[in-house]
Amino acid sequence: MTVTLTQPAVGGPQLPQERRLVTEIPGPVSKRLAARKDGAVSSAVGTMLPVYVAAAGGGVVVDVDGNSLIDLGSGIAVTTVGNSNPRVAEAVAAQVAAFTHTCFMVTPYAGYVEVAETLNRLTPGDHDKRTALFNSGAEAVENAVKIARSHTGRQAVVAFDHGYHGRTNLTMALTAKSMPYKSGFGPFAPEVYRAPMSYPFRDSGSGIDGEAAARRAIDVIEKQVGAANLAAVMIEPIQGEGGFVVPAPGFLPALAAWCTGNGVVFVADEVQTGFARTGDLFACENEGVVPDLIVTAKGIAGGLPLAAVTGRAEMMNAPHAGGLGGTYGGNPLACAAALAVFDSIEADGLVDRARQIGTTMAERLTALQAADPRIGDVRGRGAMMAIELVQPGTTEPDAALTQRVAAAAHAQGLVVLVCGTWGNVLRFLPPLSIPDHLLVEAFNVLEQIFKQS
Ligand code: PMP
């Protein structure tokens, strides 16, 4: 069965920038596709909002029934420069016509080298750097651990409460939350330890500031792992899946300084926060933290699968020749897309745009919170904002309310995502190409939903 589209399948910013509902959500064509999915795709692969997409761009996702939804998710922080961004589309089309794959480990090509040079230049710190490219965030995280182990000759890795680093075996071990990411999938990779995170909303009242939270974590690390055994500390500068937890000021610098003092590799997992999302090119920059290794993916290539580890040359060069790689890592199409993304971030002023979007979202969410005591916390940075929903006056999570609000938002044409250890955080990650009027409309709709939920 083929699907007849009621919209032309051409995406990009030229799509009408409007919220338009012409059927219920999901519509009949999407429902037919969902039934086919049930018969064809593993039921373990879930879909949060089963509208099947025909085109996307600017700030909208258009489905196969002709509905146009406001995109506040960017495919989980991937299409930061916009879906089918014209620069990306053009660069990828040209690369497809030239060659699609040779394998960089067999016969290399310039795009890979140019992406590496650019990442070495753009990532925090002016030390000598090297980069290696991979396919997914999880794969890059695993390789960062391999590099840190090679460099230090040590094995242990520390990750944090609420952390998320992927779904492969080693990254499941690094990820905190059992359901749905880990449950039933063990045994997990050994020599992974967990330390307490700085979580200001849940630490409030305890007098634990950023430095105290770092001491709390370091104490656990020293007593339960021992610095002499520790290869790497792996942390998201702002946690993504764990609930957009922004650590208290001082936490990341104190941890990084402790790592430096103890010969431990400090790895920033910027898979979700990287590439202008937070109003800096990288979230670490906000406190002047310079990671030894930085892991990037998602926003790097406008939707094409690409990931990278970038870091100190002596660390990146520590594994033996041939120790890092993979058939598709740094695929030429993904590299062409990434180079176009880097151009777009600069030429379109996307770091500033993320800050503007952040200001608008923070204002709207703070106003919502003032009117609704179930919004316990408003947090995030730049175009990465969230609200944590709780029983009024407490930190008791309200996952049921979160689900109700998300479902109502979906029904009214907003693509919003839920996250958080307790499933009680609504997160907002619009593409930076979203026009202001759609952002305003989205939060007007959300305001009404809170009044009615
Ligand atoms: N690290 C972080 C911080 C992430 O947010 C994610 C994906 N949500 C990953 C790693 C894993 O990336 P991928 O899904 O591309 O493997």
Coordinates of N, CA and C and ligand atoms in Angstrom, one line a residue, residues 76-78 135-141 163-168 171 175 181 234-242 269-273 295 297-298 306-307 384 427, ligand 1:
I76 N 14.5 15.3 19.0 CA 15.4 15.2 20.2 C 16.7 15.9 20.0
A77 N 16.6 17.2 19.8 CA 17.8 18.1 19.7 C 18.7 17.9 18.6
V78 N 18.2 17.4 17.5 CA 19.0 17.1 16.3 C 18.9 18.2 15.2
N135 N 29.1 7.1 14.4 CA 27.8 7.2 13.8 C 26.7 7.7 14.8
S136 N 26.9 7.4 16.1 CA 25.8 7.8 17.0 C 26.4 8.3 18.3
G137 N 25.6 8.9 19.1 CA 26.1 9.4 20.4 C 26.7 8.3 21.2
A138 N 25.9 7.2 21.3 CA 26.4 6.1 22.1 C 27.7 5.5 21.7
E139 N 27.9 5.4 20.4 CA 29.1 4.9 19.8 C 30.3 5.8 20.2
A140 N 30.0 7.1 20.1 CA 31.1 8.1 20.4 C 31.4 8.0 21.9
V141 N 30.4 7.9 22.8 CA 30.6 7.8 24.2 C 31.5 6.6 24.5
G163 N 22.0 10.5 34.8 CA 22.7 10.6 33.5 C 22.2 9.7 32.4
Y164 N 22.3 10.1 31.2 CA 21.9 9.3 30.0 C 23.1 9.3 29.0
H165 N 23.5 8.2 28.6 CA 24.6 8.2 27.6 C 24.4 7.2 26.4
G166 N 23.3 6.5 26.4 CA 23.0 5.6 25.3 C 22.4 4.3 25.7
R167 N 22.3 3.4 24.6 CA 21.6 2.1 24.8 C 22.5 0.9 24.4
T168 N 23.7 1.1 24.1 CA 24.6 0.0 23.8 C 25.0 -0.6 25.2
T171 N 27.2 1.9 27.3 CA 26.4 3.1 27.6 C 25.2 2.8 28.4
T175 N 24.3 4.8 31.8 CA 22.9 5.4 31.9 C 22.3 5.1 33.2
Y181 N 15.4 1.9 29.7 CA 16.7 1.8 28.9 C 17.4 0.5 29.2
M234 N 32.5 10.9 33.3 CA 31.7 11.2 32.1 C 30.4 12.0 32.6
I235 N 30.2 13.2 32.1 CA 29.1 14.0 32.6 C 28.5 14.8 31.5
E236 N 27.1 14.9 31.5 CA 26.4 15.9 30.6 C 26.4 17.2 31.3
P237 N 26.9 18.3 30.7 CA 27.0 19.6 31.4 C 25.6 20.1 31.8
I238 N 24.6 19.8 30.9 CA 23.2 19.9 31.3 C 22.6 18.5 31.0
Q239 N 22.0 17.9 32.0 CA 21.5 16.5 31.6 C 20.3 16.6 30.7
G240 N 20.2 15.7 29.7 CA 19.2 15.7 28.8 C 18.0 14.8 29.2
E241 N 18.1 13.5 28.9 CA 17.0 12.6 29.2 C 16.7 12.6 30.7
G242 N 17.7 12.8 31.5 CA 17.5 12.8 33.0 C 16.6 13.9 33.5
D269 N 29.9 14.9 27.9 CA 28.9 14.4 26.9 C 28.0 15.5 26.5
E270 N 28.4 16.1 25.3 CA 27.6 17.3 24.8 C 26.7 16.8 23.6
V271 N 26.3 15.5 23.7 CA 25.5 15.0 22.6 C 24.2 15.8 22.4
Q272 N 23.6 16.1 23.6 CA 22.3 16.8 23.5 C 22.5 18.4 23.6
T273 N 23.5 18.8 24.3 CA 23.7 20.3 24.5 C 24.5 21.0 23.5
V295 N 32.3 14.9 23.7 CA 31.5 13.9 22.8 C 30.4 14.7 22.2
A297 N 27.2 14.8 18.9 CA 26.4 14.0 18.0 C 25.2 14.9 17.6
K298 N 24.0 14.3 17.5 CA 22.7 15.0 17.3 C 22.8 16.2 16.4
L306 N 25.9 11.3 12.6 CA 27.3 11.6 12.8 C 27.6 11.9 14.2
A307 N 28.7 11.5 14.7 CA 29.1 11.8 16.1 C 30.6 11.9 16.1
M384 N 16.9 25.1 25.3 CA 16.8 23.8 26.0 C 16.2 24.1 27.3
R427 N 9.9 19.0 28.2 CA 11.1 19.7 27.7 C 10.8 20.3 26.4
Ligands
PMP1 N1 24.4 11.1 25.3 C1 23.4 12.0 25.5 C2 23.6 13.1 26.5 C3 22.2 11.9 24.8 O1 21.2 12.7 25.0 C4 22.0 10.8 23.9 C5 20.8 10.6 23.1 N2 19.6 11.0 23.7 C6 23.1 9.9 23.8 C7 24.3 10.1 24.5 C8 23.0 8.7 22.8 O2 23.0 9.2 21.5 P1 22.5 8.2 20.3 O3 21.0 8.1 20.5 O4 22.8 9.0 19.1 O5 23.2 7.0 20.4

